Amino acid sequence: MLKHLIRRLSALRLPTNMPGRYFVNQKPDFEEAFGLPQVPEQDIKRFVDNLVVDIENHFKPIEKNGTEGVYLGTAGTSYMFYRLSKIPTFQDQKESYLNKALNYIKPAIAVYQFTTKNKQDLPSLILGHCGVYAVASVVYHAIGDETQSKNFRDFYYRAADLCKDQNFLHCGSDELFVGRAGYLMGALWLAKETKTPLQKNDLYEICRVMVRSGRDYSVRHHSPCPLMYAYYGVEYLGAAHGLCTILQSILSVPGYLDANPGDAADVKTSLDYLLSIQTPEGNFPATLDEMGRECKLVHWCHGAPGMFYLMAKAYLVLQDGKYLESCKRMADLIWERGLLKKGPGLCHGVAGNGYVFLILYRMTGVPMYLHRGVAFYKFMSSDIFKAEARRPDNPYSLYEGTTGTVCYLADLTSISQAVFPFSDIF
């Protein structure tokens, strides 16, 4: 099941019908004369309430829907309800949302707990076991059941030993969906949400293995970048499977770069390599073999909207303005070409692109980015989007469908808390 899903998702990078990938953005950009942008909280709340009812009506918390991790399954819906429970705009529904989060995580637990044909599948954050364990631990913590929270946290942390084998996955062991980068990002989220100590020894060792893996691959394949990786034989650069989230995860482990200056040097050189291949319009190739060709994908999974989180984290950690300038160029590109016809989702949809504006507004306080975030919401609620956007294959899922849209809209009403799922840079 997991291998089938991985192969299907990796095929997302091969679109052949390029024209008409996005709606032309006809909304006016921010001008000082507009004044401070206003977030229409009550309109957004009504929109979210309607989406939640639709999700509950069409995507039930049953075992059939509990498969395929947080990406497509009920664990992702549980994450959404947990996220809603934390947003001030929805505090009158907090208890109800936490109960629903529990109801939606239970089918995923039933599917994944103690059941795996291959131990190598356990560390998977986005598509498999560890993502379910992390959400379960956080939800049980939120409802006050610390015994169950600890049980699932322990399941998560036991998977760390598998990640220490440099080639524990034959398809590529370092990327976000099933590999070490995802494991690190999930561990950071889990510790933060449950207010428990980081397992630093494990995380540091995993970082060392990741750097060594990237160096070895780069030397063998004569890469122009000191750290390089492949997933199913493809040298991805974007967030879903590629270099950018691998680097982001290492940057995100507190204290690791300071304690390992040699690894820090290679991470920084790799960051600067990526900066050097950013196109004049602000985008990035989806893969290394697409260098020199037009970069048409403006998705979180492949392109600027996912690369943004790496450069934003680099700016916050390294305090070098060139990374923030890269982020601003990406945001301008997303404003121009980010209203995707693929739908409202996070992975390759409007909500995933809109998140860039929320995070950049948190970083800079520049009103233009809040204006743009509101504009993307308004477009998703427009008649033209409802009539002409494509229906995702999994329309109620966290990464492809309206469950992720709900997270974006809720975060728009509470910008100080806004975070792309499992990719908190703050």
Short mmCIF file of C-alpha atoms in Angstrom, two decimals:
data_model
loop_
_atom_site.label_atom_id
_atom_site.label_comp_id
_atom_site.label_asym_id
_atom_site.label_seq_id
_atom_site.Cartn_x
_atom_site.Cartn_y
_atom_site.Cartn_z
CA MET A 1 0.00 0.00 0.00
CA LEU A 2 2.68 2.49 1.03
CA LYS A 3 4.94 1.76 -1.95
CA HIS A 4 2.00 2.11 -4.35
CA LEU A 5 1.10 5.52 -2.90
CA ILE A 6 4.70 6.72 -2.96
CA ARG A 7 5.05 5.88 -6.65
CA ARG A 8 1.75 7.58 -7.47
CA LEU A 9 2.73 10.74 -5.61
CA SER A 10 6.19 10.88 -7.17
CA ALA A 11 4.52 10.96 -10.58
CA LEU A 12 3.10 14.39 -9.70
CA ARG A 13 6.29 15.97 -11.00
CA LEU A 14 5.64 14.94 -14.60
CA PRO A 15 2.82 17.16 -15.93
CA THR A 16 2.67 17.22 -19.71
CA ASN A 17 -0.25 19.58 -20.20
CA MET A 18 1.34 22.81 -19.01
CA PRO A 19 -1.01 25.55 -20.39
CA GLY A 20 -3.74 26.84 -18.11
CA ARG A 21 -2.19 25.67 -14.86
CA TYR A 22 -3.34 28.74 -12.94
CA PHE A 23 -6.00 31.42 -12.96
CA VAL A 24 -4.78 34.87 -13.97
CA ASN A 25 -4.69 36.92 -10.77
CA GLN A 26 -6.89 39.94 -11.48
CA LYS A 27 -7.08 41.11 -7.88
CA PRO A 28 -5.40 44.45 -7.12
CA ASP A 29 -2.18 44.20 -5.16
CA PHE A 30 -1.70 46.12 -1.95
CA GLU A 31 -1.38 49.91 -1.94
CA GLU A 32 -0.72 52.10 1.08
CA ALA A 33 -3.95 53.94 0.40
CA PHE A 34 -5.88 50.77 1.27
CA GLY A 35 -4.81 51.04 4.91
CA LEU A 36 -4.11 48.00 7.09
CA PRO A 37 -5.77 44.94 5.53
CA GLN A 38 -8.79 43.64 7.41
CA VAL A 39 -9.30 39.90 7.92
CA PRO A 40 -13.03 39.11 7.59
CA GLU A 41 -13.03 36.68 10.53
CA GLN A 42 -16.74 36.01 10.68
CA ASP A 43 -17.01 35.38 6.92
CA ILE A 44 -14.05 33.01 7.14
CA LYS A 45 -15.58 31.27 10.14
CA ARG A 46 -18.81 30.64 8.24
CA PHE A 47 -16.82 29.38 5.25
CA VAL A 48 -14.83 27.05 7.50
CA ASP A 49 -17.97 25.78 9.24
CA ASN A 50 -19.48 24.88 5.86
CA LEU A 51 -16.30 23.10 4.76
CA VAL A 52 -16.13 21.15 8.01
CA VAL A 53 -19.74 19.98 7.63
CA ASP A 54 -18.98 18.88 4.06
CA ILE A 55 -15.88 16.97 5.19
CA GLU A 56 -17.77 15.23 7.98
CA ASN A 57 -20.61 14.29 5.64
CA HIS A 58 -18.37 12.78 2.97
CA PHE A 59 -15.29 11.50 4.81
CA LYS A 60 -16.29 9.38 7.78
CA PRO A 61 -13.98 8.28 10.62
CA ILE A 62 -13.92 4.62 9.59
CA GLU A 63 -11.04 2.21 9.03
CA LYS A 64 -11.45 2.25 5.26
CA ASN A 65 -10.51 5.94 5.39
CA GLY A 66 -7.77 5.47 7.97
CA THR A 67 -5.11 4.36 5.50
CA GLU A 68 -2.47 6.42 3.67
CA GLY A 69 -1.24 8.44 6.63
CA VAL A 70 -1.79 12.11 7.31
CA TYR A 71 -1.52 12.86 3.60
CA LEU A 72 -4.86 11.34 2.59
CA GLY A 73 -6.30 9.55 5.61
CA THR A 74 -8.31 10.33 8.73
CA ALA A 75 -5.12 11.19 10.64
CA GLY A 76 -4.94 14.33 8.50
CA THR A 77 -8.54 15.18 9.38
CA SER A 78 -7.69 14.65 13.05
CA TYR A 79 -4.81 17.10 12.63
CA MET A 80 -7.26 19.64 11.15
CA PHE A 81 -9.65 19.39 14.09
CA TYR A 82 -6.77 19.66 16.55
CA ARG A 83 -5.52 22.74 14.68
CA LEU A 84 -8.98 24.34 14.82
CA SER A 85 -9.14 23.71 18.57
CA LYS A 86 -6.09 25.97 19.04
CA ILE A 87 -7.36 28.98 17.06
CA PRO A 88 -9.02 31.76 19.12
CA THR A 89 -11.68 32.36 16.45
CA PHE A 90 -13.03 28.85 17.06
CA GLN A 91 -12.69 28.63 20.85
CA ASP A 92 -16.45 28.25 21.32
CA GLN A 93 -16.12 24.89 19.53
CA LYS A 94 -12.85 23.77 21.12
CA GLU A 95 -14.22 20.81 23.08
CA SER A 96 -16.24 19.60 20.10
CA TYR A 97 -13.23 19.84 17.81
CA LEU A 98 -11.01 17.88 20.18
CA ASN A 99 -13.63 15.14 20.41
CA LYS A 100 -13.75 15.03 16.62
CA ALA A 101 -9.96 14.94 16.45
CA LEU A 102 -10.08 11.87 18.69
CA ASN A 103 -12.79 10.23 16.59
CA TYR A 104 -10.80 10.73 13.39
CA ILE A 105 -7.47 9.50 14.76
CA LYS A 106 -8.94 6.24 16.05
CA PRO A 107 -9.43 4.60 12.60
CA ALA A 108 -5.84 5.48 11.66
CA ILE A 109 -4.60 3.99 14.92
CA ALA A 110 -6.55 0.83 14.19
CA VAL A 111 -4.91 0.58 10.76
CA TYR A 112 -1.34 1.41 11.78
CA GLN A 113 -0.82 0.38 15.41
CA PHE A 114 1.23 -2.81 15.63
CA THR A 115 0.59 -3.65 11.97
CA THR A 116 3.41 -3.39 9.46
CA LYS A 117 4.88 -5.81 6.99
CA ASN A 118 8.13 -3.85 6.76
CA LYS A 119 9.76 -2.12 9.71
CA GLN A 120 11.27 0.33 7.21
CA ASP A 121 7.79 1.88 6.81
CA LEU A 122 7.60 2.93 10.48
CA PRO A 123 9.48 6.29 10.33
CA SER A 124 7.17 7.71 7.63
CA LEU A 125 5.69 11.03 8.77
CA ILE A 126 3.43 11.98 5.86
CA LEU A 127 2.42 8.61 4.43
CA GLY A 128 2.67 6.14 7.28
CA HIS A 129 3.03 5.09 10.89
CA CYS A 130 4.95 7.90 12.57
CA GLY A 131 2.61 10.59 11.32
CA VAL A 132 -0.30 8.71 12.86
CA TYR A 133 1.62 8.20 16.12
CA ALA A 134 2.53 11.90 16.31
CA VAL A 135 -1.03 13.12 15.76
CA ALA A 136 -2.37 10.52 18.20
CA SER A 137 0.08 11.58 20.90
CA VAL A 138 -0.74 15.25 20.44
CA VAL A 139 -4.52 14.70 20.45
CA TYR A 140 -4.41 12.54 23.58
CA HIS A 141 -2.23 15.18 25.24
CA ALA A 142 -4.78 17.87 24.33
CA ILE A 143 -7.66 15.93 25.93
CA GLY A 144 -5.62 15.24 29.06
CA ASP A 145 -4.88 11.53 28.58
CA GLU A 146 -1.14 11.60 29.26
CA THR A 147 -0.83 7.81 29.47
CA GLN A 148 -2.00 7.33 25.89
CA SER A 149 -0.07 10.38 24.74
CA LYS A 150 3.14 8.90 26.12
CA ASN A 151 2.39 5.49 24.60
CA PHE A 152 2.19 6.94 21.10
CA ARG A 153 5.13 9.25 21.70
CA ASP A 154 7.18 6.22 22.68
CA PHE A 155 6.11 4.41 19.49
CA TYR A 156 7.32 7.44 17.53
CA TYR A 157 10.68 7.66 19.24
CA ARG A 158 11.43 3.95 18.90
CA ALA A 159 11.41 4.40 15.12
CA ALA A 160 14.49 6.64 15.39
CA ASP A 161 16.85 3.65 15.39
CA LEU A 162 15.64 2.63 11.92
CA CYS A 163 16.56 6.07 10.57
CA LYS A 164 20.18 5.61 11.65
CA ASP A 165 20.80 2.99 8.96
CA GLN A 166 22.05 5.15 6.07
CA ASN A 167 20.14 3.15 3.46
CA PHE A 168 17.11 1.97 5.41
CA LEU A 169 14.92 2.70 2.37
CA HIS A 170 16.03 1.56 -1.08
CA CYS A 171 13.98 4.33 -2.75
CA GLY A 172 15.87 7.05 -0.87
CA SER A 173 16.07 7.45 2.89
CA ASP A 174 16.27 11.19 3.47
CA GLU A 175 13.22 12.96 2.03
CA LEU A 176 10.10 14.30 3.78
CA PHE A 177 7.24 11.90 3.06
CA VAL A 178 8.77 8.61 4.23
CA GLY A 179 12.37 9.40 5.13
CA ARG A 180 14.55 11.05 7.73
CA ALA A 181 13.58 14.66 7.00
CA GLY A 182 9.98 13.84 7.80
CA TYR A 183 10.98 11.97 10.93
CA LEU A 184 12.91 15.02 12.18
CA MET A 185 10.10 17.48 11.39
CA GLY A 186 7.56 15.23 13.10
CA ALA A 187 9.75 14.83 16.19
CA LEU A 188 10.13 18.60 16.49
CA TRP A 189 6.36 19.12 16.15
CA LEU A 190 5.58 16.33 18.59
CA ALA A 191 7.89 17.69 21.31
CA LYS A 192 6.58 21.23 20.88
CA GLU A 193 2.89 20.31 20.97
CA THR A 194 3.20 17.91 23.93
CA LYS A 195 5.65 20.18 25.77
CA THR A 196 8.12 17.33 26.24
CA PRO A 197 11.93 17.33 25.85
CA LEU A 198 13.49 16.76 22.44
CA GLN A 199 15.28 13.44 21.99
CA LYS A 200 18.41 15.38 21.03
CA ASN A 201 20.86 12.47 20.93
CA ASP A 202 18.70 10.63 18.41
CA LEU A 203 18.01 13.74 16.34
CA TYR A 204 21.68 14.71 16.21
CA GLU A 205 22.68 11.23 15.12
CA ILE A 206 20.01 11.25 12.39
CA CYS A 207 21.28 14.64 11.19
CA ARG A 208 24.82 13.26 10.96
CA VAL A 209 23.58 10.29 8.92
CA MET A 210 21.67 12.65 6.59
CA VAL A 211 24.70 14.83 5.96
CA ARG A 212 26.88 11.79 5.33
CA SER A 213 24.27 10.36 2.97
CA GLY A 214 24.14 13.61 1.00
CA ARG A 215 27.92 13.90 0.79
CA ASP A 216 28.33 10.32 -0.39
CA TYR A 217 25.68 10.71 -3.07
CA SER A 218 27.12 14.03 -4.23
CA VAL A 219 30.61 12.56 -4.62
CA ARG A 220 29.38 9.45 -6.44
CA HIS A 221 27.31 11.46 -8.91
CA HIS A 222 29.64 14.47 -9.29
CA SER A 223 26.92 16.84 -8.08
CA PRO A 224 27.49 20.62 -8.21
CA CYS A 225 26.10 20.77 -4.67
CA PRO A 226 27.98 19.32 -1.67
CA LEU A 227 24.82 17.62 -0.39
CA MET A 228 22.54 15.89 -2.87
CA TYR A 229 19.94 13.14 -2.65
CA ALA A 230 17.73 11.05 -4.91
CA TYR A 231 14.28 9.56 -4.42
CA TYR A 232 13.40 6.71 -6.77
CA GLY A 233 16.44 7.75 -8.79
CA VAL A 234 15.31 11.37 -9.24
CA GLU A 235 17.28 14.29 -7.79
CA TYR A 236 14.34 16.30 -6.48
CA LEU A 237 14.90 19.81 -5.18
CA GLY A 238 11.45 20.75 -3.85
CA ALA A 239 9.64 20.22 -0.57
CA ALA A 240 7.84 16.94 -1.17
CA HIS A 241 10.80 14.68 -1.84
CA GLY A 242 13.82 16.87 -2.30
CA LEU A 243 16.84 18.72 -1.06
CA CYS A 244 15.03 21.75 0.33
CA THR A 245 13.14 19.98 3.13
CA ILE A 246 16.14 17.80 3.93
CA LEU A 247 18.18 20.96 4.53
CA GLN A 248 15.29 22.61 6.37
CA SER A 249 14.97 19.68 8.77
CA ILE A 250 18.68 19.82 9.65
CA LEU A 251 18.50 23.61 10.13
CA SER A 252 15.51 23.10 12.41
CA VAL A 253 17.17 20.80 14.96
CA PRO A 254 18.21 23.18 17.76
CA GLY A 255 21.95 23.51 18.23
CA TYR A 256 22.98 20.95 15.63
CA LEU A 257 24.82 23.28 13.28
CA ASP A 258 26.64 25.02 16.12
CA ALA A 259 27.80 21.66 17.47
CA ASN A 260 28.90 20.38 14.05
CA PRO A 261 30.70 23.16 12.13
CA GLY A 262 31.80 20.85 9.30
CA ASP A 263 28.22 19.80 8.62
CA ALA A 264 27.12 23.42 8.98
CA ALA A 265 29.54 24.46 6.24
CA ASP A 266 28.09 21.92 3.80
CA VAL A 267 24.51 22.89 4.69
CA LYS A 268 25.28 26.58 4.10
CA THR A 269 27.07 25.89 0.81
CA SER A 270 24.10 23.79 -0.32
CA LEU A 271 21.73 26.62 0.62
CA ASP A 272 23.77 29.03 -1.44
CA TYR A 273 23.82 26.63 -4.35
CA LEU A 274 20.03 26.62 -4.33
CA LEU A 275 20.02 30.42 -4.16
CA SER A 276 22.26 30.48 -7.22
CA ILE A 277 19.73 28.55 -9.31
CA GLN A 278 16.69 30.60 -8.34
CA THR A 279 15.28 31.96 -11.58
CA PRO A 280 14.92 35.71 -12.21
CA GLU A 281 11.17 35.39 -11.65
CA GLY A 282 11.77 33.66 -8.31
CA ASN A 283 11.12 29.99 -9.02
CA PHE A 284 13.22 26.83 -8.69
CA PRO A 285 13.53 23.71 -10.85
CA ALA A 286 11.60 20.70 -9.60
CA THR A 287 14.61 18.44 -10.16
CA LEU A 288 18.30 18.83 -10.87
CA ASP A 289 17.90 17.47 -14.41
CA GLU A 290 15.46 20.31 -15.20
CA MET A 291 18.18 22.93 -14.79
CA GLY A 292 18.16 25.39 -17.66
CA ARG A 293 14.55 24.69 -18.60
CA GLU A 294 11.56 26.88 -17.84
CA CYS A 295 10.30 26.29 -14.29
CA LYS A 296 6.51 26.14 -14.57
CA LEU A 297 5.52 24.38 -11.34
CA VAL A 298 4.47 26.81 -8.61
CA HIS A 299 3.36 24.21 -6.06
CA TRP A 300 4.31 23.50 -2.46
CA CYS A 301 5.48 20.04 -3.53
CA HIS A 302 7.68 21.28 -6.38
CA GLY A 303 8.75 24.89 -6.82
CA ALA A 304 8.90 28.15 -4.91
CA PRO A 305 5.99 27.63 -2.47
CA GLY A 306 7.84 24.74 -0.78
CA MET A 307 11.34 26.14 -1.19
CA PHE A 308 10.11 29.22 0.67
CA TYR A 309 10.19 27.40 4.04
CA LEU A 310 13.84 26.47 3.65
CA MET A 311 14.89 30.03 2.84
CA ALA A 312 12.70 31.44 5.59
CA LYS A 313 14.23 29.07 8.13
CA ALA A 314 17.71 29.89 6.83
CA TYR A 315 17.02 33.59 7.35
CA LEU A 316 15.82 33.05 10.91
CA VAL A 317 18.75 30.79 11.82
CA LEU A 318 21.60 32.45 9.91
CA GLN A 319 20.31 36.05 9.94
CA ASP A 320 21.48 36.76 6.41
CA GLY A 321 19.22 39.07 4.40
CA LYS A 322 19.84 37.25 1.11
CA TYR A 323 17.56 34.45 2.26
CA LEU A 324 14.77 36.88 3.08
CA GLU A 325 15.18 38.52 -0.33
CA SER A 326 14.77 35.09 -1.90
CA CYS A 327 11.54 34.64 0.09
CA LYS A 328 10.18 37.96 -1.15
CA ARG A 329 10.90 37.03 -4.76
CA MET A 330 9.07 33.75 -4.28
CA ALA A 331 6.10 35.56 -2.72
CA ASP A 332 5.88 37.89 -5.74
CA LEU A 333 5.89 34.90 -8.09
CA ILE A 334 3.18 33.15 -6.07
CA TRP A 335 1.04 36.29 -6.19
CA GLU A 336 1.32 36.22 -10.00
CA ARG A 337 0.95 32.47 -10.63
CA GLY A 338 -0.23 30.85 -7.42
CA LEU A 339 -4.00 30.63 -8.00
CA LEU A 340 -3.74 27.04 -9.16
CA LYS A 341 -6.49 25.33 -11.10
CA LYS A 342 -5.65 22.03 -9.41
CA GLY A 343 -7.84 22.98 -6.46
CA PRO A 344 -7.82 24.36 -2.93
CA GLY A 345 -5.30 22.01 -1.27
CA LEU A 346 -1.89 22.33 0.32
CA CYS A 347 0.32 20.13 -1.83
CA HIS A 348 -0.55 21.58 -5.22
CA GLY A 349 -3.36 24.03 -4.61
CA VAL A 350 -4.26 27.59 -3.65
CA ALA A 351 -4.17 27.14 0.13
CA GLY A 352 -0.66 25.71 0.03
CA ASN A 353 0.51 28.72 -1.97
CA GLY A 354 -1.38 31.20 0.19
CA TYR A 355 0.39 29.96 3.32
CA VAL A 356 3.56 31.68 2.09
CA PHE A 357 1.90 35.07 2.59
CA LEU A 358 0.81 34.23 6.14
CA ILE A 359 4.29 33.11 7.14
CA LEU A 360 5.99 36.07 5.47
CA TYR A 361 3.61 38.44 7.23
CA ARG A 362 4.54 36.80 10.54
CA MET A 363 8.21 37.30 9.69
CA THR A 364 8.09 40.88 8.43
CA GLY A 365 4.84 42.55 9.49
CA VAL A 366 4.55 43.98 5.96
CA PRO A 367 0.81 44.61 5.30
CA MET A 368 1.09 43.60 1.63
CA TYR A 369 1.51 39.94 2.59
CA LEU A 370 -1.58 39.93 4.79
CA HIS A 371 -3.49 41.58 1.93
CA ARG A 372 -2.36 38.82 -0.41
CA GLY A 373 -3.32 36.10 2.05
CA VAL A 374 -6.82 37.52 2.35
CA ALA A 375 -7.05 37.85 -1.45
CA PHE A 376 -6.26 34.16 -1.90
CA TYR A 377 -9.07 33.27 0.54
CA LYS A 378 -11.50 35.51 -1.34
CA PHE A 379 -10.56 33.87 -4.61
CA MET A 380 -11.20 30.39 -3.20
CA SER A 381 -14.67 31.54 -2.15
CA SER A 382 -15.42 33.05 -5.57
CA ASP A 383 -17.82 31.64 -8.12
CA ILE A 384 -15.12 31.32 -10.79
CA PHE A 385 -12.95 29.17 -8.56
CA LYS A 386 -15.86 26.98 -7.49
CA ALA A 387 -16.93 26.51 -11.10
CA GLU A 388 -13.60 26.06 -12.85
CA ALA A 389 -11.07 24.63 -10.35
CA ARG A 390 -10.45 20.91 -10.66
CA ARG A 391 -11.76 18.51 -8.08
CA PRO A 392 -8.80 16.82 -6.36
CA ASP A 393 -8.47 13.05 -6.46
CA ASN A 394 -8.91 13.05 -2.68
CA PRO A 395 -11.13 16.09 -2.11
CA TYR A 396 -11.36 15.87 1.70
CA SER A 397 -7.75 15.09 2.55
CA LEU A 398 -5.18 17.23 4.39
CA TYR A 399 -2.68 17.67 1.58
CA GLU A 400 -4.87 17.50 -1.54
CA GLY A 401 -8.29 18.63 -0.39
CA THR A 402 -10.40 20.91 1.77
CA THR A 403 -9.07 19.63 5.10
CA GLY A 404 -5.84 21.52 4.35
CA THR A 405 -7.86 24.50 3.13
CA VAL A 406 -9.55 24.68 6.54
CA CYS A 407 -6.13 24.88 8.23
CA TYR A 408 -5.13 27.78 5.98
CA LEU A 409 -8.36 29.68 6.56
CA ALA A 410 -8.27 29.17 10.32
CA ASP A 411 -4.65 30.36 10.44
CA LEU A 412 -5.61 33.44 8.43
CA THR A 413 -7.79 34.50 11.37
CA SER A 414 -4.87 34.07 13.79
CA ILE A 415 -1.73 35.05 11.92
CA SER A 416 0.50 34.91 15.00
CA GLN A 417 -0.12 31.14 15.12
CA ALA A 418 0.03 30.43 11.39
CA VAL A 419 2.13 27.38 10.44
CA PHE A 420 2.16 25.11 7.42
CA PRO A 421 1.46 21.57 8.74
CA PHE A 422 4.59 19.90 10.08
CA SER A 423 6.75 22.74 8.77
CA ASP A 424 6.90 25.26 11.61
CA ILE A 425 9.89 27.56 11.01
CA PHE A 426 9.45 29.60 14.21
#
